[in-house]
Coordinates of C-alpha atoms in Angstrom, one line a residue:
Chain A
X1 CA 0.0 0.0 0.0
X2 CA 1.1 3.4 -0.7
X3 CA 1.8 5.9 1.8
X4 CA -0.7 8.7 1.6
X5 CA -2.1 11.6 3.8
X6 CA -5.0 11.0 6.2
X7 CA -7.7 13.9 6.8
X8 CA -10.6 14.2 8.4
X9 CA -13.3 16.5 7.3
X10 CA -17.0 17.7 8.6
X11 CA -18.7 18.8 5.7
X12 CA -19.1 17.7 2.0
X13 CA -18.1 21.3 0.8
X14 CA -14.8 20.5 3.3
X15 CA -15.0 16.8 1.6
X16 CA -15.0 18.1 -2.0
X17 CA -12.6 21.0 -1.6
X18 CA -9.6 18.4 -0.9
X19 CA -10.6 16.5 -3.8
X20 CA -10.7 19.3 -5.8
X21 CA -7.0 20.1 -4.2
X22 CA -5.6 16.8 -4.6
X23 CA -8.1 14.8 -8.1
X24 CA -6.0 11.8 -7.3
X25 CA -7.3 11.6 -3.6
X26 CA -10.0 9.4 -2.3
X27 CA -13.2 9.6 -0.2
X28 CA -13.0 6.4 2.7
X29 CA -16.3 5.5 5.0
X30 CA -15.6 1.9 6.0
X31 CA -12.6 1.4 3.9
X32 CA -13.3 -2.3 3.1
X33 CA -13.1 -2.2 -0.6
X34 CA -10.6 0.9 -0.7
X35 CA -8.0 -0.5 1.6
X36 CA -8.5 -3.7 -0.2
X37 CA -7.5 -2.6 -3.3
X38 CA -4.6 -0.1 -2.1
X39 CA -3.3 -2.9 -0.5
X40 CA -2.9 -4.8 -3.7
X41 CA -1.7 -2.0 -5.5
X42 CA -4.6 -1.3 -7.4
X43 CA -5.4 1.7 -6.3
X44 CA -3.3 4.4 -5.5
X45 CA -4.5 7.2 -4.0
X46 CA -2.1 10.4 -2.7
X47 CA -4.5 11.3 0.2
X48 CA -7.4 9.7 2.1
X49 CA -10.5 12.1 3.0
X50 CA -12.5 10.7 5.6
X51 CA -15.9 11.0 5.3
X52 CA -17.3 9.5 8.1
X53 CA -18.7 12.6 10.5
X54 CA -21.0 13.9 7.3
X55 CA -24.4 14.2 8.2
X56 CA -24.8 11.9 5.8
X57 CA -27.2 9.9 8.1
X58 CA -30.0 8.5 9.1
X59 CA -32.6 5.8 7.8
X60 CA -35.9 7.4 7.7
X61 CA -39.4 7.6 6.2
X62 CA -40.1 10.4 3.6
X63 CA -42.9 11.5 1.3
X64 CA -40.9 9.6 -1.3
X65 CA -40.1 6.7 0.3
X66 CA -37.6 5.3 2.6
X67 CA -34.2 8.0 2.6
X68 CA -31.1 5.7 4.0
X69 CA -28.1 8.5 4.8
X70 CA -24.9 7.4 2.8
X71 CA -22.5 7.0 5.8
X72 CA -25.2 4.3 7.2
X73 CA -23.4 1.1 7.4
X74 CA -24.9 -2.6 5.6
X75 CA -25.3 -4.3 9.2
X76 CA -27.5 -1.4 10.8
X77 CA -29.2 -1.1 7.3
X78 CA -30.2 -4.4 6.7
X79 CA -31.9 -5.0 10.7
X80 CA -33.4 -2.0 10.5
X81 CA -36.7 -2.7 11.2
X82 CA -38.3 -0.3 8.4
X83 CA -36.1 -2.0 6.1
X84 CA -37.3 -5.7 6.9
X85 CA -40.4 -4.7 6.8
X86 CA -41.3 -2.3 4.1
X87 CA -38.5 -3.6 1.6
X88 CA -37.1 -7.6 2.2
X89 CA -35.3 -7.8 -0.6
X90 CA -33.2 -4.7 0.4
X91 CA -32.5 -6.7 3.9
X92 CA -31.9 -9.8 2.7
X93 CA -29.5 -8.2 -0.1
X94 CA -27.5 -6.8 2.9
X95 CA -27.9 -9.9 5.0
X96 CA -26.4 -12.1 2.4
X97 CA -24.0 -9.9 1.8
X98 CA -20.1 -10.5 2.7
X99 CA -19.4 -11.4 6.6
X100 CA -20.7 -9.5 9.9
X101 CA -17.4 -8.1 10.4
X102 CA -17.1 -6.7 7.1
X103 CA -20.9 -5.6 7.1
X104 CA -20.2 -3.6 10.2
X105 CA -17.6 -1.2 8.7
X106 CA -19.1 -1.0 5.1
X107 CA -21.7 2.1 4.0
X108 CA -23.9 2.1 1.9
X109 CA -22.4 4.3 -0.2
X110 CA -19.2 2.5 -0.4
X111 CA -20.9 -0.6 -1.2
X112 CA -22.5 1.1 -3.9
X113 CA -18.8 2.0 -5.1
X114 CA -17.2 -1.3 -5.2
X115 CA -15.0 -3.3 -7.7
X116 CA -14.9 -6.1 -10.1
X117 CA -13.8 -9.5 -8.6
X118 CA -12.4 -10.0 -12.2
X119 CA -9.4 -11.9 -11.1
X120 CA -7.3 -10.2 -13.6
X121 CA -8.7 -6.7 -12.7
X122 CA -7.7 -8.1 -9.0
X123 CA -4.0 -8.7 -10.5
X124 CA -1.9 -6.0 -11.0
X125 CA 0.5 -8.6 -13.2
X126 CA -2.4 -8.8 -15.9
X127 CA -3.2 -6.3 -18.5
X128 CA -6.6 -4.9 -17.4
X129 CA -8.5 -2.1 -19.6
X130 CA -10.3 -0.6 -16.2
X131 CA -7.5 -0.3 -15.0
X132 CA -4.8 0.5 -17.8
X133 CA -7.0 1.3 -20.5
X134 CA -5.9 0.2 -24.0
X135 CA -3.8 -2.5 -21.8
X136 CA -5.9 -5.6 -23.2
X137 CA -8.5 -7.7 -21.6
X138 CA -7.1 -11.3 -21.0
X139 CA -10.8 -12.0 -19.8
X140 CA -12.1 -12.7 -23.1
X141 CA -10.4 -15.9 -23.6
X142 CA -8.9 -16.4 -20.3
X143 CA -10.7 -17.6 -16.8
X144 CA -14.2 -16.0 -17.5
X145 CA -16.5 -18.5 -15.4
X146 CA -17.9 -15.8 -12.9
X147 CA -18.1 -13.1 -15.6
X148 CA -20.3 -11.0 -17.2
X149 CA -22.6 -12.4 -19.9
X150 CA -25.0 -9.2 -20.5
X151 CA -23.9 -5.5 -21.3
X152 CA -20.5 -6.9 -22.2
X153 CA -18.1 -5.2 -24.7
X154 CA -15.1 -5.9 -26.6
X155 CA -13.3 -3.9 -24.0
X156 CA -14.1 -6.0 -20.9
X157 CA -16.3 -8.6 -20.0
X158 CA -16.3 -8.2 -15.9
X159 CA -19.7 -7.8 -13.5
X160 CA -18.5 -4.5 -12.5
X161 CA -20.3 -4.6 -9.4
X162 CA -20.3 -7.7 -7.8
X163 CA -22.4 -6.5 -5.1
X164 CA -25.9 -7.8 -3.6
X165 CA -27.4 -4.2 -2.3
X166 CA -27.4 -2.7 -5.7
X167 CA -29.4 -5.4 -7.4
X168 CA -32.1 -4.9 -4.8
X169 CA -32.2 -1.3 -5.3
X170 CA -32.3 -1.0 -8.9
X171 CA -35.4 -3.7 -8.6
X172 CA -37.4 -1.2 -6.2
X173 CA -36.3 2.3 -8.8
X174 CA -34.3 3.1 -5.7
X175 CA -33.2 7.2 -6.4
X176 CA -29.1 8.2 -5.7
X177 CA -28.8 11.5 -4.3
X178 CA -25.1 13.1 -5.7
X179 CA -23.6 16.2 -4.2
X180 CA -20.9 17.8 -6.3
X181 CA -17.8 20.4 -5.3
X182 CA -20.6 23.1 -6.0
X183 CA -23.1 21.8 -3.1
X184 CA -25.3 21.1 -5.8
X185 CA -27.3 17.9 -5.4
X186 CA -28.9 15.7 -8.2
X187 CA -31.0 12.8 -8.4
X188 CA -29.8 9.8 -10.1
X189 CA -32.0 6.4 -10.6
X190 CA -29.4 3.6 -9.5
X191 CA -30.7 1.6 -13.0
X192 CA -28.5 4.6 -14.4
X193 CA -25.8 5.2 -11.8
X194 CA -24.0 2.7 -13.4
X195 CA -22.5 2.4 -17.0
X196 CA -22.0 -0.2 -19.7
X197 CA -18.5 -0.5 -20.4
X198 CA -18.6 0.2 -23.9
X199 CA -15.1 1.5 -25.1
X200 CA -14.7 2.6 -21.5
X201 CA -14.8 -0.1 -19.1
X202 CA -12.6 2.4 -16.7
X203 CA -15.7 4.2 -16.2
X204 CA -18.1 2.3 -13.8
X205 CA -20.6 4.9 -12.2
X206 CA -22.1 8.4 -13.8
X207 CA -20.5 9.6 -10.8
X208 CA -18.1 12.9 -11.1
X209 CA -14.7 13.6 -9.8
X210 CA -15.1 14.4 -6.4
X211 CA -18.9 14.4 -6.4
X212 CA -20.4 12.3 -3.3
X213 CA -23.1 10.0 -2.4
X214 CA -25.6 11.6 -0.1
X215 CA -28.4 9.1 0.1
X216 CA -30.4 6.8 -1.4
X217 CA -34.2 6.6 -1.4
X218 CA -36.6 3.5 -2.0
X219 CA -39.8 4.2 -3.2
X220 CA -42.9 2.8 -0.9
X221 CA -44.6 0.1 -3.0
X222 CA -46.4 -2.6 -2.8
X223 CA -44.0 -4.8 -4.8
X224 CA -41.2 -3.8 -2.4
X225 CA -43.2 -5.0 0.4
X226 CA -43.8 -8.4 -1.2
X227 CA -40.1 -8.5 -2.6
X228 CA -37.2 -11.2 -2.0
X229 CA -33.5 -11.2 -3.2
X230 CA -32.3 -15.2 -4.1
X231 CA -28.3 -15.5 -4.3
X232 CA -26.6 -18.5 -5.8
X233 CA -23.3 -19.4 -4.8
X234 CA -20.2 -21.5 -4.8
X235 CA -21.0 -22.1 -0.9
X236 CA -23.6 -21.5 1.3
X237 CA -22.6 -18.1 2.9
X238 CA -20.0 -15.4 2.1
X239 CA -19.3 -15.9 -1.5
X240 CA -20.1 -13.5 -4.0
X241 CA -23.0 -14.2 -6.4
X242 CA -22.5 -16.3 -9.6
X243 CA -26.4 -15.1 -10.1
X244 CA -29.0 -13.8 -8.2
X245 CA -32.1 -12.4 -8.3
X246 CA -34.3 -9.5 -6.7
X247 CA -38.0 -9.7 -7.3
X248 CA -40.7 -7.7 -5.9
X249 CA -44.5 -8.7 -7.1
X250 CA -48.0 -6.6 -6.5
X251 CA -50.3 -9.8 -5.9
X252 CA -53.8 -8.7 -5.5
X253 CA -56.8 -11.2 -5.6
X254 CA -54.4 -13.8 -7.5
X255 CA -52.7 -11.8 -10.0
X256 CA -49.9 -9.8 -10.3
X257 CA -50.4 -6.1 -11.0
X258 CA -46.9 -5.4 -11.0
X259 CA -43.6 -6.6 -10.9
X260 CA -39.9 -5.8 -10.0
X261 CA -37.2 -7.8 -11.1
X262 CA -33.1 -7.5 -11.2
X263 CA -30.2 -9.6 -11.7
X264 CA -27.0 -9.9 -10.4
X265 CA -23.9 -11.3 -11.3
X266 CA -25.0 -12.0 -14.8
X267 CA -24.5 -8.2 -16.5
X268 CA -21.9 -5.5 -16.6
X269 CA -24.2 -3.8 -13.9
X270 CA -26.8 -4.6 -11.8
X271 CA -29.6 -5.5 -14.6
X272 CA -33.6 -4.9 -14.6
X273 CA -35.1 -7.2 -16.8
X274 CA -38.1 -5.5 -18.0
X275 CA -39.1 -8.3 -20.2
X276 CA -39.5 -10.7 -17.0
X277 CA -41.8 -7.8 -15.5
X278 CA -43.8 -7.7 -18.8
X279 CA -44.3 -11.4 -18.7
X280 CA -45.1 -11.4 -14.9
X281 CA -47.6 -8.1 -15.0
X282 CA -51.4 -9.5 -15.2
X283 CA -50.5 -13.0 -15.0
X284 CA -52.0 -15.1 -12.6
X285 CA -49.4 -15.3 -9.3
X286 CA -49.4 -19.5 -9.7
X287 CA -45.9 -21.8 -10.4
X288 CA -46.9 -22.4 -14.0
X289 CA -46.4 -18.6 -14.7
X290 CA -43.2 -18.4 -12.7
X291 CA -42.2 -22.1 -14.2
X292 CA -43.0 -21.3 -17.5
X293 CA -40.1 -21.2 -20.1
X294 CA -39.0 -18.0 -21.6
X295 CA -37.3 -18.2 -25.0
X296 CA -35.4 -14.9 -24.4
X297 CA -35.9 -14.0 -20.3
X298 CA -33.6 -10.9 -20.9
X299 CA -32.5 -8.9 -23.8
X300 CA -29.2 -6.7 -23.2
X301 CA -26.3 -5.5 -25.8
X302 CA -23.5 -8.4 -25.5
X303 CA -21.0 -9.9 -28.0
X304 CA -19.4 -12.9 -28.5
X305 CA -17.4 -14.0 -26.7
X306 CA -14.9 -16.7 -27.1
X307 CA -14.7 -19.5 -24.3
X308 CA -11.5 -20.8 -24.0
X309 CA -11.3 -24.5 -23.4
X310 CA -10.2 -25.9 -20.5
Chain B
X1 CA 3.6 -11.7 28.9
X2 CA 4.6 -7.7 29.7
X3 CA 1.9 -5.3 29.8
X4 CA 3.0 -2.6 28.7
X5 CA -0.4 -1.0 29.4
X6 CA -0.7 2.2 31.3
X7 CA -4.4 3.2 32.6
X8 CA -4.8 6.8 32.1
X9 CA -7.7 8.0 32.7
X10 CA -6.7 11.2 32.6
X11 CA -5.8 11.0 28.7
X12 CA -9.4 11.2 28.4
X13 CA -11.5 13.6 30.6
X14 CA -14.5 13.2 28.2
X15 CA -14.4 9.5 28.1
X16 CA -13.6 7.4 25.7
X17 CA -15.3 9.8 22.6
X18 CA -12.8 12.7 23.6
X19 CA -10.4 13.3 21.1
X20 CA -8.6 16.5 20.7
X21 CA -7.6 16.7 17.2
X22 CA -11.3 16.0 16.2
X23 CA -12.7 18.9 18.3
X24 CA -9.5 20.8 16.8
X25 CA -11.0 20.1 13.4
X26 CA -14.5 20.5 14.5
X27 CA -13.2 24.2 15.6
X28 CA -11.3 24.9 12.5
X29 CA -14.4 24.1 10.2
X30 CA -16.7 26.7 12.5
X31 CA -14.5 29.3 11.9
X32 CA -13.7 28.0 8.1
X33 CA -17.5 28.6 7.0
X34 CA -17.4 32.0 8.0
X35 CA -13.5 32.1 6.0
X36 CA -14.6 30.4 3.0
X37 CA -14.0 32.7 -0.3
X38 CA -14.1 32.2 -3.9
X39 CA -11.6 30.3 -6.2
X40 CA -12.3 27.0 -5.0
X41 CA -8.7 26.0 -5.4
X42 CA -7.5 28.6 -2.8
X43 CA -10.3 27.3 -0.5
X44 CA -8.8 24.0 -0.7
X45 CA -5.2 24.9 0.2
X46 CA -6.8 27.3 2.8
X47 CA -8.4 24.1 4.3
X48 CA -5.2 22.1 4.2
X49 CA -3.4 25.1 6.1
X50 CA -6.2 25.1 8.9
X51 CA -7.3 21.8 9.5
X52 CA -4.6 19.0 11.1
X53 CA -3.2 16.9 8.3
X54 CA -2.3 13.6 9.4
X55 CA 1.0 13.0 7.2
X56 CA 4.2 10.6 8.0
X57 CA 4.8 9.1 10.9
X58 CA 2.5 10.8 13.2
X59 CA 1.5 10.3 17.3
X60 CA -1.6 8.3 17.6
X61 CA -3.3 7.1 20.9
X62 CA -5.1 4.0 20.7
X63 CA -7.6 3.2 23.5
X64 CA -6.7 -1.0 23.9
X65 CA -8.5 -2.8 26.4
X66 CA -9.3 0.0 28.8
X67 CA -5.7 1.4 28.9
X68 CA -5.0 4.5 26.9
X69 CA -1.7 3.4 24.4
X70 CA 0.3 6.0 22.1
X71 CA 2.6 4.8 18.9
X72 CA 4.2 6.6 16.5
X73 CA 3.2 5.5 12.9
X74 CA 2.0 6.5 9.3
X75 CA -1.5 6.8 8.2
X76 CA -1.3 3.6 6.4
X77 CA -0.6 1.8 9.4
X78 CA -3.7 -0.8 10.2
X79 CA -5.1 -1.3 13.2
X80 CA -4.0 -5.2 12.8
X81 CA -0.6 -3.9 12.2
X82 CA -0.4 -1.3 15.3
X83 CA -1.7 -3.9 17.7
X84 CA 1.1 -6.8 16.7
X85 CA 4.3 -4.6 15.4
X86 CA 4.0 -1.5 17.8
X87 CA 1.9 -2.6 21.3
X88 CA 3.0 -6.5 21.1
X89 CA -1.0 -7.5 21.2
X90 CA 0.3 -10.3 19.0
X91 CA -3.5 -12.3 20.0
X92 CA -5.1 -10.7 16.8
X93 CA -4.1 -12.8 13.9
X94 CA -3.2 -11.8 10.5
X95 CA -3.9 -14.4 7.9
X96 CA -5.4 -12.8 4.7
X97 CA -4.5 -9.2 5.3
X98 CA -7.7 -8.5 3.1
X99 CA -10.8 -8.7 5.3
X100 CA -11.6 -12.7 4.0
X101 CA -10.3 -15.0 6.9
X102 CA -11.4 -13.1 10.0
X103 CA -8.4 -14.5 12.2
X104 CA -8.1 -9.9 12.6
X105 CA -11.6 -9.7 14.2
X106 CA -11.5 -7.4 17.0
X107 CA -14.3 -5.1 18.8
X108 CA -14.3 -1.8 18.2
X109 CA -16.7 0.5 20.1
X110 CA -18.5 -3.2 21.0
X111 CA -18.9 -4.0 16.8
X112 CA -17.2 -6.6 15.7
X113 CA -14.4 -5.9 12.4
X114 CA -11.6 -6.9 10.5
X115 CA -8.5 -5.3 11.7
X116 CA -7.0 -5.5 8.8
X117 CA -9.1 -3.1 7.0
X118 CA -9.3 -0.5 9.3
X119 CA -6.5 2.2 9.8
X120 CA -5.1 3.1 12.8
X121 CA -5.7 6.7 12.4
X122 CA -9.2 6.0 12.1
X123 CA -9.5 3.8 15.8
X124 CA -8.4 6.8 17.7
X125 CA -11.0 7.7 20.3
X126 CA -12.8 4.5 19.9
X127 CA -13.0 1.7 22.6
X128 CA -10.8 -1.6 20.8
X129 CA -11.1 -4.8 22.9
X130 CA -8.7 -7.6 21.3
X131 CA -9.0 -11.4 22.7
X132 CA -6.1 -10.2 25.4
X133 CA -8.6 -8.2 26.5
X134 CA -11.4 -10.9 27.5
X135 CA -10.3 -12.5 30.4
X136 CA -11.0 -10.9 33.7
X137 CA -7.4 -11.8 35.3
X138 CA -6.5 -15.4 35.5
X139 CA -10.3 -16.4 34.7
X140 CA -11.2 -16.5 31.3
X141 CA -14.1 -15.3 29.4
X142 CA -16.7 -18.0 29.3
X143 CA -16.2 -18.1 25.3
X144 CA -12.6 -19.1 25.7
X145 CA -13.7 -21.7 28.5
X146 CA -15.9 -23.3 26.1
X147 CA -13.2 -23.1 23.3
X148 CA -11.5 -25.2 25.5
X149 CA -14.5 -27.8 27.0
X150 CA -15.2 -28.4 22.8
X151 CA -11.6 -28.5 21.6
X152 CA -12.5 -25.7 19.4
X153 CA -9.3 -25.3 17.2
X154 CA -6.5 -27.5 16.4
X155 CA -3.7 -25.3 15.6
X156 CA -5.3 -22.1 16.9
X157 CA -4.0 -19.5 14.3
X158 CA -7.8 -18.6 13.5
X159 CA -9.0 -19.3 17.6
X160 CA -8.7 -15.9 18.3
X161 CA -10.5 -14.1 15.8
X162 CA -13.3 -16.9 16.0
X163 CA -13.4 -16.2 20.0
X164 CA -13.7 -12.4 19.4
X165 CA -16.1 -13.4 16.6
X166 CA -18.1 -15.2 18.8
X167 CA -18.4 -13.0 21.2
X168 CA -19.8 -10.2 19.3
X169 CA -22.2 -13.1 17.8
X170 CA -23.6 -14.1 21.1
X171 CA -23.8 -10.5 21.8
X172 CA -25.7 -9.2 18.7
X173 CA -28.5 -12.2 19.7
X174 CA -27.1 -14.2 16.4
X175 CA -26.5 -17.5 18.1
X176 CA -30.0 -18.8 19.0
X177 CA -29.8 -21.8 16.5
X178 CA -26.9 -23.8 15.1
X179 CA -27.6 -22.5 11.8
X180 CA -27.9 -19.0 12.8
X181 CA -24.6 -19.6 14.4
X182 CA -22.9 -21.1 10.9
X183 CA -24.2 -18.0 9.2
X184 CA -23.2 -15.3 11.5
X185 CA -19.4 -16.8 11.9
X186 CA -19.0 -17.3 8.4
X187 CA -16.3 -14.6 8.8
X188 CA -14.3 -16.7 10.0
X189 CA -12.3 -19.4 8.4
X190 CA -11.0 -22.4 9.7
X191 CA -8.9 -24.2 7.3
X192 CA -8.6 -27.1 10.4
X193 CA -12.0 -27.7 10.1
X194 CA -12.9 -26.7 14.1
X195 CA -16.1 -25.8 12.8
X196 CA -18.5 -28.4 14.4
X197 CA -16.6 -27.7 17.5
X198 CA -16.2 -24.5 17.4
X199 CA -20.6 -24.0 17.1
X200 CA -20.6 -26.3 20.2
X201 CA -18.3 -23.7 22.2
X202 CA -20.7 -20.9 20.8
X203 CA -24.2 -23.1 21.8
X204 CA -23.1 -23.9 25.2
X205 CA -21.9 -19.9 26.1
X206 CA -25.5 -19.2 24.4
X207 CA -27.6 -21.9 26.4
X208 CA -26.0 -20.4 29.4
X209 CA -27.2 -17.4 29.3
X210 CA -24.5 -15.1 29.4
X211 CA -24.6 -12.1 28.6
X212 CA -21.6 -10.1 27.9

């Protein structure tokens, strides 16, 4: 790990004036996914601004929806009462999520901000186009089992968020709040907080330099109150996701008036899949609609991509 | 082993949330709203000259087990690494050094975390108990008791971070059922395979009803 300067700051204008000072600086909350990568050189980052003693707080009810404060961390999040039981598939995304210790020291906004598991984005050995760009993507025909197969480019092929949280959120049109250098705040749907690679893959979020994450707020809705998040993985608890799956359904008198679903693990981002909703809205709520095969469950920009044999 | 421990209670009048270069920078910022003037670049710099920049190797006070400790050491110096290199608290373990294998796991302000991921800088004013800081004397905590009634490890490397682990898992109200127990201390690895013993030592502590 680098050595770097450590500061401490109050307020976002404080927050955003060192970034401003010093681009190659980096916000830290928890510092599980930061550290992480500084440790394996990565990341390298001149100066750490710590953004912990923001009023960036809080997990309350608001006239448009639940507002969870940024600096909240995953553990307090997830067994917060409100949040079991006004959005379950927001809890059990958190729940599900990485290890108590880790879920204890990790915001929300953090979480929202981490990294590929790529394991040649992980290795500073490999060529890596997020993290040299025009330095190659050995991921196309190399190790790609836990990759990307939606919203892939010929640039790079890696779930850029390999996170649970965000698949729950984009599910329930969960809204970012962004603060720049300015003190001007914007609202950004998490379905479009994050980017396809494209040509680009070094870009993940619509994030600017500097510009932090405030909040995020979950609409009140029926489908959020009758919502789940399902995680497959490699073993029965803290793994990553190979796939999963966050579904919220409106059931009334049998059938389903509307539906929420997202998948994770499987695209570039966190991915709706407004086709399964389509299928799912005014169908009767029984196993043979859920059972039924789809020919084309999702639809999403991809490429080929060439499997090496093993 | 040495303690090299000294109580002062005096380090901290306000307790254990007292910490005077955070009220410095609390200070600073008061007056800095009323300072702050267009070009934004200037403001920055201004900041930087005002608030306390923690740069190179630095004095930090760590609060360990009740006893108020001072090191010298850089920003990028973990919490893992201040407790084993610089106050010889060589219990915490450091296997991974990346927040996977738990053998770190300390309690920080009563929360369980990885040590490993947290910085030094950033424990300062907070209460850390590590597994030296369990026992009361010569009589251990009743988690290490039943480590050993269950022969809960076999070569112990990860025992410590599983005990502090456990701890915090009894504490939280996570250990009511053995799967509840399997789920909640899946932060900590055991590459031994302890782990059948290990949920015994954690069910008896719970049917006891301890509370810690």
């Amino acid at each position: 790990m680098n050595n770097f300067s450590y500061i401490q700051v109050n307020s976002a204008k404080e927050a955003t004036g060192y970034r401003q000072a010093t681009p190659q600086a980096a916000y830290i909350a928890g510092g599980t996914t930061l550290l992480d990568l500084m440790k394996g050189n990565l990341e390298e980052h001149p100066q750490l601004v710590d953004i912990n003693l923001l009023p960036f707080k809080g997990i309350e009810q608001t006239s448009d929806g639940l507002r969870i404060g940024a600096m909240e961390r995953m553990s307090d999040v997830g067994e917060h009462p409100l949040v079991l039981q006004q959005y379950p598939a927001v809890s059990e995304s958190l729940l599900l999520a990485a290890s108590p210790q880790l879920r204890n020291m990790a915001s929300i906004g953090g979480n929202m901000m981490q990294r590929t598991r790529c394991g040649y984005f992980r290795d500073a050995a490999f060529p890596c186009n997020k993290r040299v760009p025009g330095s190659g993507c050995p991921a196309q025909e190399g190790n790609n089992h836990n990759l990307a197969i939606l919203g892939t480019s010929e640039a790079c092929i890696a779930t850029s968020y390999p996170g649970d949280l965000a698949v729950a959120l984009a599910a329930l049109d969960a809204v970012m709040t962004l603060e720049n250098a300015k003190g001007k705040q914007r609202r950004v749907p998490v379905t479009e907080f994050y980017v396809l690679p494209g040509k680009t893959p070094q870009r993940e979020t619509v994030l600017e330099p500097g510009e932090l994450i405030v909040a995020v707020t979950i609409p009140a809705a029926a489908h959020a109150r009758r919502s789940t998040y399902l995680k497959v993985r490699e073993r029965s608890s803290y793994a990553y996701a190979l796939a999963s799956a966050a579904v919220g359904l409106d059931v009334q008198n049998g059938t389903i008036r509307s539906a929420r679903v997202a998948l994770g693990g499987v695209g570039t981002k966190p991915w709706r899949s407004p086709e399964a909703e389509k299928v799912l809205t005014g169908a009767p709520a029984t196993e043979a609609t859920f059972r039924a095969p789809r020919p084309r469950p999702c639809v999403g920009p991809s490429h080929a991509t060439t499997t090496a044999s093993k | 082993m040495t303690d090299h421990s000294t109580p002062d209670p005096a380090a901290l009048p306000n307790g254990p949330n007292h910490d005077g270069r955070r009220s410095f920078i609390k200070q600073a910022t008061g007056f800095l709203g009323l300072a702050l003037a267009p070009p934004l670049i200037s403001q920055a710099e201004r900041l930087t000259a005002i608030s306390k920049k923690v740069e190179g190797v630095t004095e930090m006070r760590l609060k360990v087990n009740g006893a108020v400790r001072t090191i010298q050491a850089e920003p990028r110096v973990t919490l893992l690494d201040a407790l084993r290199e610089r106050l010889d608290l060589t219990g915490s373990k450091k296997g991974c050094d990346h927040g996977q294998c738990g053998a770190c796991t300390v309690l920080v302000d009563g929360r369980r975390v990885n040590s490993c991921l947290t910085l030094a800088v950033m424990a300062q004013g907070k209460e850390i108990t590590t597994v030296e800081g369990l026992a009361n004397g010569e009589e251990l905590h009743p988690l290490q008791q039943a480590f050993i009634d269950h022969d809960g490890f076999q070569c112990g490397y990860c025992t410590p971070g599983q005990i502090m682990s456990g701890v915090a898992c009894l504490k939280e109200g996570h250990a009511k059922t053995d799967g509840d127990i399997r789920e909640w201390m899946s932060g900590n690895l055991c590459r031994c395979g302890a782990y059948p013993n290990i949920v015994a030592a954690i069910r008896q502590v719970e049917k006891s009803g301890f509370k810690s």
